[in-house]
Coordinates of C-alpha atoms and ligand atoms in Angstrom, one line a residue:
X1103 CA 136.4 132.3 158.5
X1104 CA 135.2 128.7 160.4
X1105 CA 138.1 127.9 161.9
X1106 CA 137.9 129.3 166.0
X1107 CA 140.3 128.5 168.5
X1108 CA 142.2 126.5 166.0
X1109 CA 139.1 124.3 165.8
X1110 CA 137.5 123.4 162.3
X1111 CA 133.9 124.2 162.5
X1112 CA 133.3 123.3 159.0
X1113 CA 131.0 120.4 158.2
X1114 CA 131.7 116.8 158.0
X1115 CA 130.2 117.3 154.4
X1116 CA 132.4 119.9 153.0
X1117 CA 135.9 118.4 155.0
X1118 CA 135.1 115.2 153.1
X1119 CA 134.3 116.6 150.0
X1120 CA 138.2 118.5 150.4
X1121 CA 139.8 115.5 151.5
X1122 CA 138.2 114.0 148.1
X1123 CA 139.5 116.2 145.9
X1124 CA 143.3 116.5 147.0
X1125 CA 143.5 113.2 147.2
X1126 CA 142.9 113.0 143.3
X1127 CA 144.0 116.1 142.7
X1128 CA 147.0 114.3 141.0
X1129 CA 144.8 112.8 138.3
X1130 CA 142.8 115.7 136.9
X1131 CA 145.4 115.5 134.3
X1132 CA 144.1 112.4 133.1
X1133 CA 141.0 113.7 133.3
X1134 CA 141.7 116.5 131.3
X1135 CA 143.2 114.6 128.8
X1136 CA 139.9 111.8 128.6
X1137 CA 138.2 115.5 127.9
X1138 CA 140.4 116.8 125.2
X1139 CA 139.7 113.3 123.6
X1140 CA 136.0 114.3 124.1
X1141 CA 136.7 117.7 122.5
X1142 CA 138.2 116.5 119.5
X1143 CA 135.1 114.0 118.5
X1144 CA 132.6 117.0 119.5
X1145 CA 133.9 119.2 117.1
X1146 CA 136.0 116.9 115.0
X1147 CA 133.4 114.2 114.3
X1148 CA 130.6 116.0 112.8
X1149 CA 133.3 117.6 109.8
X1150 CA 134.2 114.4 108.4
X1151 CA 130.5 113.1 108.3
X1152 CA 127.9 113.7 105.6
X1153 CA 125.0 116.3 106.2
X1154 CA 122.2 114.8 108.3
X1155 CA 119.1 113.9 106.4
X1156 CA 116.7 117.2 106.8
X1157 CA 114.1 114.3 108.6
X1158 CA 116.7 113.2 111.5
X1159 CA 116.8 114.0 115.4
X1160 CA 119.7 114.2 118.1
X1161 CA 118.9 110.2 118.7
X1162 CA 118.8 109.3 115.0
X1163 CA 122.0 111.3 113.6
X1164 CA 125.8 111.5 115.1
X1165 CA 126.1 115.1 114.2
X1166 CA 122.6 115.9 115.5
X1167 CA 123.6 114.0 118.7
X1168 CA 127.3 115.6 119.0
X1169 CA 126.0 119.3 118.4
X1170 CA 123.0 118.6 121.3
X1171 CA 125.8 117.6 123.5
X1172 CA 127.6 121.1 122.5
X1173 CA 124.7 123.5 123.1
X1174 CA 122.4 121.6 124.4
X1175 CA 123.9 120.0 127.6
X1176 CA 127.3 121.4 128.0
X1177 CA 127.0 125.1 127.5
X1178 CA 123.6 125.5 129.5
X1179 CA 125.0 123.4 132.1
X1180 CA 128.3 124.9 132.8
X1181 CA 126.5 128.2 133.2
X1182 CA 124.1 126.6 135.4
X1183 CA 126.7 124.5 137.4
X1184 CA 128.6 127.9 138.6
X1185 CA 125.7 128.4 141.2
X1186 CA 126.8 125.0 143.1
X1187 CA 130.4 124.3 142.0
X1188 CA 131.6 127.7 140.7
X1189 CA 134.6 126.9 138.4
X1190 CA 134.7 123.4 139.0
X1191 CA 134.4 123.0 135.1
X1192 CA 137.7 125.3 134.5
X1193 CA 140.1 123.3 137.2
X1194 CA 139.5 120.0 136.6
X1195 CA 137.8 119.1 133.4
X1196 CA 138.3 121.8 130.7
X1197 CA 140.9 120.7 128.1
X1198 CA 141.4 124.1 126.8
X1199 CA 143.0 125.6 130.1
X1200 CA 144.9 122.5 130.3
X1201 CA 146.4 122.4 127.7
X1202 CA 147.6 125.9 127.9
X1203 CA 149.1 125.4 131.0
X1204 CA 151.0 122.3 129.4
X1205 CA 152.3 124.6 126.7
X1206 CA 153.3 127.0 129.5
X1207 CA 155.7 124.4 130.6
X1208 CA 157.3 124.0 128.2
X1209 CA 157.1 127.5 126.4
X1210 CA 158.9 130.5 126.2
X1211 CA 158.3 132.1 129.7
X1212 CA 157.8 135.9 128.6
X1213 CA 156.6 138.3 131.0
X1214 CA 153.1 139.2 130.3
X1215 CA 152.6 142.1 128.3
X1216 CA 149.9 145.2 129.7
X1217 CA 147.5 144.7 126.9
X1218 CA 146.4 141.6 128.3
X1219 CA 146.7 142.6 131.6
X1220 CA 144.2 145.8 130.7
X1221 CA 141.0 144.6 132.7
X1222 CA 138.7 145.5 129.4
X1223 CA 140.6 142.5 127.5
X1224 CA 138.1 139.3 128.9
X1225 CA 135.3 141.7 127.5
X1226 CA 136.3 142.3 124.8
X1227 CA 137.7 138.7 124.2
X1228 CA 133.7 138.0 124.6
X1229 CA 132.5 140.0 122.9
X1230 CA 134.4 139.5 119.9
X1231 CA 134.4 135.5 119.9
X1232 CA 130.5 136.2 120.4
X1233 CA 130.3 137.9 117.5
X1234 CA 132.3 136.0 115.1
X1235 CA 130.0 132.9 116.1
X1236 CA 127.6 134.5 115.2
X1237 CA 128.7 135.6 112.0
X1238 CA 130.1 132.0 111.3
X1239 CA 126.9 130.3 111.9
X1240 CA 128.5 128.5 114.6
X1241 CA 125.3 126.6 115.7
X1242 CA 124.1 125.3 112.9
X1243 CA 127.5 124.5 110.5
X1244 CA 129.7 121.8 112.0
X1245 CA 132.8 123.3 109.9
X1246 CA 132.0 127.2 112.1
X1247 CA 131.8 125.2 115.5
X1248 CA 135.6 123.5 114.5
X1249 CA 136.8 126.4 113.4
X1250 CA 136.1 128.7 116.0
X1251 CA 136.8 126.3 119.4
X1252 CA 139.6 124.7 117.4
X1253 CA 141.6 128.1 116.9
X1254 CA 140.3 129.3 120.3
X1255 CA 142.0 125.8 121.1
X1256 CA 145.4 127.1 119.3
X1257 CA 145.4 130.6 120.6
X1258 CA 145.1 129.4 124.4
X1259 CA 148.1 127.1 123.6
X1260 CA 150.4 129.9 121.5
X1261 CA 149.3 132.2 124.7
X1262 CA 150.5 129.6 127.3
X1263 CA 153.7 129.1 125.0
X1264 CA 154.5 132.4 124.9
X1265 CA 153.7 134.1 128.5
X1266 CA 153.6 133.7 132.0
X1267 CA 155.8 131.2 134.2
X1268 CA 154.3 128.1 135.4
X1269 CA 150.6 130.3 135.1
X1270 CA 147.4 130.0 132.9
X1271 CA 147.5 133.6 130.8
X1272 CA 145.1 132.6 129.0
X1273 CA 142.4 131.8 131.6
X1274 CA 143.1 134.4 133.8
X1275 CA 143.1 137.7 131.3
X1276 CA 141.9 136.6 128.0
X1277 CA 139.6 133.1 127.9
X1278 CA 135.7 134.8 126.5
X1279 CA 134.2 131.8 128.4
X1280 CA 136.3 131.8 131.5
X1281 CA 135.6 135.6 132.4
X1282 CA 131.6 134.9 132.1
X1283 CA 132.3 131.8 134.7
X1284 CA 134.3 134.0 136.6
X1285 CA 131.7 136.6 137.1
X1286 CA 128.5 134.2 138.0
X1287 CA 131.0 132.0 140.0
X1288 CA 130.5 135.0 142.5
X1289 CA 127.2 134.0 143.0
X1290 CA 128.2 129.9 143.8
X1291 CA 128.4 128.0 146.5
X1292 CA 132.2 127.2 146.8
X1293 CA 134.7 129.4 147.7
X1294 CA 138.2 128.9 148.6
X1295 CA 139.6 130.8 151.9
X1296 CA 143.1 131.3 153.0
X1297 CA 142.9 129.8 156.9
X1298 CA 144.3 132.9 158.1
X1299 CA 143.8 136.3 155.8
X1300 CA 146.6 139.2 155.0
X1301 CA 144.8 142.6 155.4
X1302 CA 144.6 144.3 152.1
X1303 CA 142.1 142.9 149.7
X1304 CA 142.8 140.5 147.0
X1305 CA 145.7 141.2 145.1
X1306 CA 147.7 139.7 141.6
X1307 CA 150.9 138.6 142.5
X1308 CA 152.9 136.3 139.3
X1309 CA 154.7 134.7 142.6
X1310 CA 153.2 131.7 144.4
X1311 CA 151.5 128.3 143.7
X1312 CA 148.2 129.7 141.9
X1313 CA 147.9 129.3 138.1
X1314 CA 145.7 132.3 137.5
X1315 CA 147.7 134.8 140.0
X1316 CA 145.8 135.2 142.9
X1317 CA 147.6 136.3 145.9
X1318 CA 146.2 133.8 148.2
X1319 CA 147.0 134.6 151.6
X1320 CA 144.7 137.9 151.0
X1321 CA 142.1 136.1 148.5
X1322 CA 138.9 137.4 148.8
X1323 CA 137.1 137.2 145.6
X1324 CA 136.0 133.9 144.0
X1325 CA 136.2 135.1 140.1
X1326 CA 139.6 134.2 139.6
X1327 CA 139.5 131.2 140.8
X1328 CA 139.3 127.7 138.6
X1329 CA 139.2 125.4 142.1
X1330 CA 142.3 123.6 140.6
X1331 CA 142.7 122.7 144.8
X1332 CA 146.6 123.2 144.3
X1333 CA 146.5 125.6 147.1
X1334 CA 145.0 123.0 149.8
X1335 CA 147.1 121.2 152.3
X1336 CA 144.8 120.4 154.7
X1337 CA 147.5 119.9 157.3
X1338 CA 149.2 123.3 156.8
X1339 CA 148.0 126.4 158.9
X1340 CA 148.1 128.7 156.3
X1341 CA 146.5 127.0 153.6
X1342 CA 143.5 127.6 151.2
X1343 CA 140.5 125.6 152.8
X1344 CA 137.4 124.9 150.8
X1345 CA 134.4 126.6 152.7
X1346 CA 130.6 125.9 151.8
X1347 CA 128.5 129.2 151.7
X1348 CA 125.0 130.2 150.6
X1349 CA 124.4 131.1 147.1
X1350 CA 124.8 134.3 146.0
X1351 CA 126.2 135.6 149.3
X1352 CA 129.3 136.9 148.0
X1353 CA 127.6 139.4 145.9
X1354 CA 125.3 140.4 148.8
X1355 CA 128.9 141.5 150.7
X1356 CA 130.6 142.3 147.3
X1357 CA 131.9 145.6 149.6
X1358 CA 134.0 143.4 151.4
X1359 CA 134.8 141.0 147.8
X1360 CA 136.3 143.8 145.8
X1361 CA 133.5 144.9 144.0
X1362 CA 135.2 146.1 140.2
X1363 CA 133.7 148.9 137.9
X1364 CA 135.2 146.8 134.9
X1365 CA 133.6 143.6 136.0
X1366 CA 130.0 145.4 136.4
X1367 CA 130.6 147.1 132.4
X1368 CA 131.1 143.8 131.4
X1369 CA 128.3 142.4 133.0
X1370 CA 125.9 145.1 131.5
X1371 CA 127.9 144.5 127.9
X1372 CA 128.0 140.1 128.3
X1373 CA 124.1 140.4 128.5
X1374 CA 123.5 142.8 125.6
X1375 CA 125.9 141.6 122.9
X1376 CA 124.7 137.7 124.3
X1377 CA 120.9 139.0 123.6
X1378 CA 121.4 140.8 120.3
X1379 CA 123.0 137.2 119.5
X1380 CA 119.5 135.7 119.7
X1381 CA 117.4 138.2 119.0
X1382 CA 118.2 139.0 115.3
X1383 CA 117.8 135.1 115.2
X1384 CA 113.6 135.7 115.9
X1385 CA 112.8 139.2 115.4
X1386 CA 110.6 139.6 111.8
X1387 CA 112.2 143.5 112.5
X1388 CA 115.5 142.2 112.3
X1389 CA 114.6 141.3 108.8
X1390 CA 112.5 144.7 108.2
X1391 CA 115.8 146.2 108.8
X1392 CA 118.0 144.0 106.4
X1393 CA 115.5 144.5 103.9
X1394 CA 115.9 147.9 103.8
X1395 CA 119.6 148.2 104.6
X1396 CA 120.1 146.1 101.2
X1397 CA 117.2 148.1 99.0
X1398 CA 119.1 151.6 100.1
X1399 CA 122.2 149.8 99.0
X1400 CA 120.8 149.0 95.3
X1401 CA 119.3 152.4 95.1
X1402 CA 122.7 153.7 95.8
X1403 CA 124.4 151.5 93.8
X1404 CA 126.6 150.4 96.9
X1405 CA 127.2 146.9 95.2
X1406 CA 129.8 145.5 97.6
X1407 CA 127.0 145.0 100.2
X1408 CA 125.5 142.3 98.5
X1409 CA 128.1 140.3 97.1
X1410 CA 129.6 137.3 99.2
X1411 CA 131.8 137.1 101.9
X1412 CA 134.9 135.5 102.6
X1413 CA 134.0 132.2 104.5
X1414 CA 136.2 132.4 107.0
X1415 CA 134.5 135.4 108.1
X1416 CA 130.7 134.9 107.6
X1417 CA 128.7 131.9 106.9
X1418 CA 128.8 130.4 102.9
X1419 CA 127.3 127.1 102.9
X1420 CA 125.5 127.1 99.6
X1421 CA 124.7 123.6 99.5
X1422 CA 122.9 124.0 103.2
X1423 CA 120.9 127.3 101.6
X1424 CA 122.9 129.6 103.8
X1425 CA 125.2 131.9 102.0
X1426 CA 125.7 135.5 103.6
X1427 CA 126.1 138.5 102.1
X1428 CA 127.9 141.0 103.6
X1429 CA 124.7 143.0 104.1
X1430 CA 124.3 139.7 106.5
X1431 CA 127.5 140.4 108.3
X1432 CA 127.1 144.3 108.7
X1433 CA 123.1 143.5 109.9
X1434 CA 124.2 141.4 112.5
X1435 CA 127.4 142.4 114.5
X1436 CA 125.6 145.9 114.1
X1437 CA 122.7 144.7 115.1
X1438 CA 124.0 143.0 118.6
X1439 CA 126.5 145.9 119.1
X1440 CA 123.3 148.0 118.6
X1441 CA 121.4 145.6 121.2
X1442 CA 124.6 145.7 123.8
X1443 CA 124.4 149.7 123.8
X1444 CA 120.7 149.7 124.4
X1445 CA 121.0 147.4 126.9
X1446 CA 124.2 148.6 128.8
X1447 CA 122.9 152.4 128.3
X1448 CA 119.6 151.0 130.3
X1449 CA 121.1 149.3 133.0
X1450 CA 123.7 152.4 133.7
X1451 CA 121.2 154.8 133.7
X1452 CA 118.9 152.7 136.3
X1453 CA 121.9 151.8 138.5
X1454 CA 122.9 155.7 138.2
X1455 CA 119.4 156.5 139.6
X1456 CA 119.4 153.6 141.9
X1457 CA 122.8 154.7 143.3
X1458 CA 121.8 158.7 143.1
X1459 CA 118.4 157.7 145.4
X1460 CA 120.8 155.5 147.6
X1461 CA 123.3 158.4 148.6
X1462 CA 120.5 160.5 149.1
X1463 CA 119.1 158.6 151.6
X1464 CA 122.5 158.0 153.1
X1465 CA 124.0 155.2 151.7
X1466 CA 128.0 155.3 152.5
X1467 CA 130.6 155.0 149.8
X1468 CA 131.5 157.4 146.8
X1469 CA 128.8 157.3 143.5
X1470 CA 131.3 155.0 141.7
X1471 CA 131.6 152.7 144.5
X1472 CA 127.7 152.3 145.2
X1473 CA 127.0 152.5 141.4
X1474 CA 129.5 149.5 141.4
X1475 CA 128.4 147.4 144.0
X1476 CA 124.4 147.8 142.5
X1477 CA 125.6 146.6 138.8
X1478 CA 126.2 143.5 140.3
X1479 CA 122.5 143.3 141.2
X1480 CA 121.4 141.9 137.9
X1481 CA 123.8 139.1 137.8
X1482 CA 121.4 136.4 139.0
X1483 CA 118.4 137.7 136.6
X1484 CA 122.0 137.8 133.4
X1485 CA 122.6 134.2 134.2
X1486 CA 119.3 132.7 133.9
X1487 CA 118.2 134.7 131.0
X1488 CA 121.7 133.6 129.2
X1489 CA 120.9 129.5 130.4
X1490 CA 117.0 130.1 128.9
X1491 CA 117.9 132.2 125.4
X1492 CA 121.2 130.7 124.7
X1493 CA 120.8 127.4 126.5
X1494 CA 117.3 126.7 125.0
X1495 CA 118.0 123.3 123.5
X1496 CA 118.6 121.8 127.1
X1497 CA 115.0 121.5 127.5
X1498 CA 113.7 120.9 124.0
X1499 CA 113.7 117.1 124.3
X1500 CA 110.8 117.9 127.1
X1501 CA 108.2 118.9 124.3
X1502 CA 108.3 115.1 123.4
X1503 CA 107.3 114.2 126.7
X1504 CA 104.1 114.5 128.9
X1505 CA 105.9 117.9 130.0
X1506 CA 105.1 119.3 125.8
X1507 CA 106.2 122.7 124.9
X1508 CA 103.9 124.1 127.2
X1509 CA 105.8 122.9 130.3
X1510 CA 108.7 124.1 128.3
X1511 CA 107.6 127.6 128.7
X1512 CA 106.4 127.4 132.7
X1513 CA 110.3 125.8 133.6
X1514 CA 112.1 128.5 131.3
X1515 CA 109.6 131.4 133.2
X1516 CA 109.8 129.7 136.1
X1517 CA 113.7 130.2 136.2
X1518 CA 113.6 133.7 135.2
X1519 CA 111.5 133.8 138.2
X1520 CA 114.2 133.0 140.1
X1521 CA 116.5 134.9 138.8
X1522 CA 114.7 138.3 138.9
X1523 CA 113.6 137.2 142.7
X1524 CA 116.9 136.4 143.4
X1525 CA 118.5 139.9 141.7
X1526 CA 115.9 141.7 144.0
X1527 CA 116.9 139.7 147.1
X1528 CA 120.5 141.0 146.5
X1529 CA 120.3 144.2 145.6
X1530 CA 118.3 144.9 148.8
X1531 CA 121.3 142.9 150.8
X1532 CA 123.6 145.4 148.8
X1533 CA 121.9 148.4 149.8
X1534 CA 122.0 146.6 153.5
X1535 CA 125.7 146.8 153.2
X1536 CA 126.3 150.4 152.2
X1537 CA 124.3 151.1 155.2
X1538 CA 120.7 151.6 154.5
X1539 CA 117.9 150.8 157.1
X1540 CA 115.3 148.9 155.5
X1541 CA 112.7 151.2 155.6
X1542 CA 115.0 153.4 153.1
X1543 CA 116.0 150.6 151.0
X1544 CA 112.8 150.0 148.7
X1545 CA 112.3 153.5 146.9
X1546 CA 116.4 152.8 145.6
X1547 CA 115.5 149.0 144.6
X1548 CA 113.0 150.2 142.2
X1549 CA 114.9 151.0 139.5
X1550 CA 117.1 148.0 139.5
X1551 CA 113.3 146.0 139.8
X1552 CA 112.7 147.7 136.6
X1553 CA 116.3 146.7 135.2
X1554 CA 116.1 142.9 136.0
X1555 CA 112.3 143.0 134.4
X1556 CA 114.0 145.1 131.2
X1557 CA 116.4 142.3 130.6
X1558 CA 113.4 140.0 130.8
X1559 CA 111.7 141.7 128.4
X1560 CA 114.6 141.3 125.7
X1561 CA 114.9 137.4 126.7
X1562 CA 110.9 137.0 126.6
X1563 CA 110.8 135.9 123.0
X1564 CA 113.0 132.8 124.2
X1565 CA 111.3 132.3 127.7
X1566 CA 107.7 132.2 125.9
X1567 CA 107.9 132.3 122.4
X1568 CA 107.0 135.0 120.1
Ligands
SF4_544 S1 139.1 129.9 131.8 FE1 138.5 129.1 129.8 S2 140.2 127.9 129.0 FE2 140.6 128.3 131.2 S3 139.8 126.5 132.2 FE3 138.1 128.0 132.2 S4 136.9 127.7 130.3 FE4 138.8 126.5 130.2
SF4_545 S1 143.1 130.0 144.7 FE1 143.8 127.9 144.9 S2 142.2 126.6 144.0 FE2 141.9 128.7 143.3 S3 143.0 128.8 141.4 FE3 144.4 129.5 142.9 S4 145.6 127.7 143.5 FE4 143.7 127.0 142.4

């Protein structure tokens, strides 16, 4: 809280900034409509024109050029925008939430069913839209990219039809890309107080002005929020302000943020299924393994491995050399379910340890509630290695410059750096908070040292090459 006495003790900077957006708070509509324009040539464009030459570049070809602006600028950079902005992205520019909401308007109104209230649906919403990508070839086939954000376009709008009142379903319980925001908008450095807080934690309440159902008077937790600013009256005493803070300082009080067991699974599960998504991409065992998946299949005479798939399940392109079998489907959504376990079985295990050695040096709280608050340890050290493996393309255009692959490499290690500093930093303030003197905190960090340095591992064939 900044406000003493009645007094604003907020800077200049951040009362301005406020002021700015409630004033045009009005318009983000148009704006949102400018970007579902945007939307529709991204992915729309690049279907109706011919295959690029095999010899053209991003400057050179319109599809090159629209698919660059895809994966190369926007989804690296709304990741990496979280850590200043949070969900700027979600509340005033992204045409998918608005246009739910739109529908919501004018849709049917039902109450919102349990199943996508369960706190397991975002997770598994990601996990399943990351595997279809994959599976579609959504990166390299124009006709994947419109299939999959155009019917995650539809869904958004038949869920705002059909659910809710006045509210965004879809972004709060079931958008794959919203959840991920949610969780590293934790670590930003926005946040959105009520002026004068209820006791009782956070809370979900359908009632009240806020689209995604946050209970504002007792807000306490960023994730939820898409900084639509509806909430901010500056003139009103007990009104959502917008308050400044230092990065990452929410996690290192997530006691007091309400730290949630789901939210730390899925943070442990985002990263694995996210890495097996690039890995079987690079690894020469990836195809070791097809290989002899599909040679035990012939021996066996299991023949319905290797014929083709059904397009709109797996990537058939034969006139771009890309057919799968579905060998190629099985390979690969076992493979990154496969990669999420080992990952997610990793991380528990050292965060079990980590929060066994905490209690026994007298760190308060149960084991689920310290276990809990030291999952959220990794999320710097999950964020950047997402923005390096799956972002990669941001910095390509480098290698043509004096920078060359080379400098490629030292900015993508140097921001690991940062995040595995950074996960170190907070999972010391974390142990701080459950009560640790700091002569007692190093011997628990350890094993969540050698978590954030595990998930490097897994990323290094993107940070450095092979
Ligand atoms: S939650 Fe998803 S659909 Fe909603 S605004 Fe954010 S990115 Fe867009
Ligand atoms: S808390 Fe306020 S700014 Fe955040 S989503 Fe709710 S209404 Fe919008």
């Amino acid at each position: 809280m900044t406000e003493v006495g009645g007094i604003d003790s907020r800077s200049s900077f951040t009362r301005n900034v406020e002021t700015l957006f409630v004033r045009w708070r009005r318009h983000f509509g148009w704006v949102q409509v400018a970007m579902f324009g945007v939307f529709l040539v991204v992915i729309g464009l690049p279907i109706l024109l011919p295959d690029p030459p095999a010899e053209s570049g991003i400057l050179s070809n319109p599809t090159h050029f629209l698919s660059y602006l895809l994966w190369g600028i926007w989804f690296p950079l709304v990741f990496l925008s979280v850590i200043v902005l949070g969900r700027l992205w979600c509340g005033t520019l992204c045409p998918m939430g608005a246009a739910s909401e739109l529908a919501n308007k004018y849709g049917l109104q039902r109450a919102i069913p349990g199943w996508i209230k369960w706190e397991g649906t975002p997770a598994l919403s990601f996990i399943i839209m990351t595997l279809y990508g994959q599976t579609l070839g959504v990166r390299d086939h124009p006709e994947a990219a419109a299939g999959l954000f155009g019917g995650t376009m539809l869904l958004a709008i038949a869920i705002g039809g059909l659910y809710g009142r006045n509210k965004r379903v879809w972004c709060r319980h079931l958008c794959p890309i919203g959840r991920v925001l949610g969780l590293y908008s934790r670590l930003g450095a926005v946040q959105f107080t009520p002026k004068a807080r209820l006791s009782g934690g956070d809370a979900y309440t359908e009632r009240g002005a806020c689209p995604t159902m946050i209970d504002l008077p007792r807000k306490c937790e960023s994730r939820h929020c898409i900084e639509c600013f509806r909430c901010v009256n500056p003139k009103a005493a007990g009104s959502i302000r917008l308050e400044m803070r230092r990065p990452g300082a929410e996690v290192e009080e997530i006691r007091d943020h309400r730290a949630n067991p789901a939210e730390a699974w899925f943070l442990f599960l985002d990263t694995g299924v996210a890495l097996g998504g690039f890995l079987w991409l690079v690894l020469p065992q990836y195809q070791a393994m097809r290989q002899g998946l599909g040679v035990w299949a012939i021996q066996n005479h299991v023949d319905w491995i290797t014929r083709i798939g059904p397009s709109w399940l797996m990537s058939v392109h034969p006139a771009r050399a890309e057919t799968f079998l579905w060998l190629d489907f099985i390979m690969i959504v076992g493979f990154m379910l496969g990669t999420m376990a080992v990952l997610t079985a990793v991380l528990a295990c050292l965060t079990a340890v980590g929060t066994m050695i905490a209690r026994r040096l007298g760190a308060d709280g149960s084991f689920g509630q310290v276990f809990t608050e030291l999952g959220y340890q990794y999320a710097p050290v999950a964020l950047m290695s997402l923005i390096i493996g799956l972002g990669a393309e941001l910095l390509m255009p480098l290698r043509y410059t004096f920078v060359g692959m080379e400098g490629v490499h030292v900015i993508r290690g140097g921001l690991f750096l940062i995040g595995v500093v950074w996960s170190i930093w907070l999972g010391d303030r974390i142990l701080r908070r459950q009560g640790l003197a700091p002569s007692r905190r190093w011997l628990p960090l350890v094993p969540g040292i050698a978590g954030s340095l595990f998930v490097g591992f897994g990323w290094w064939p993107a940070i450095f090459g092979l």
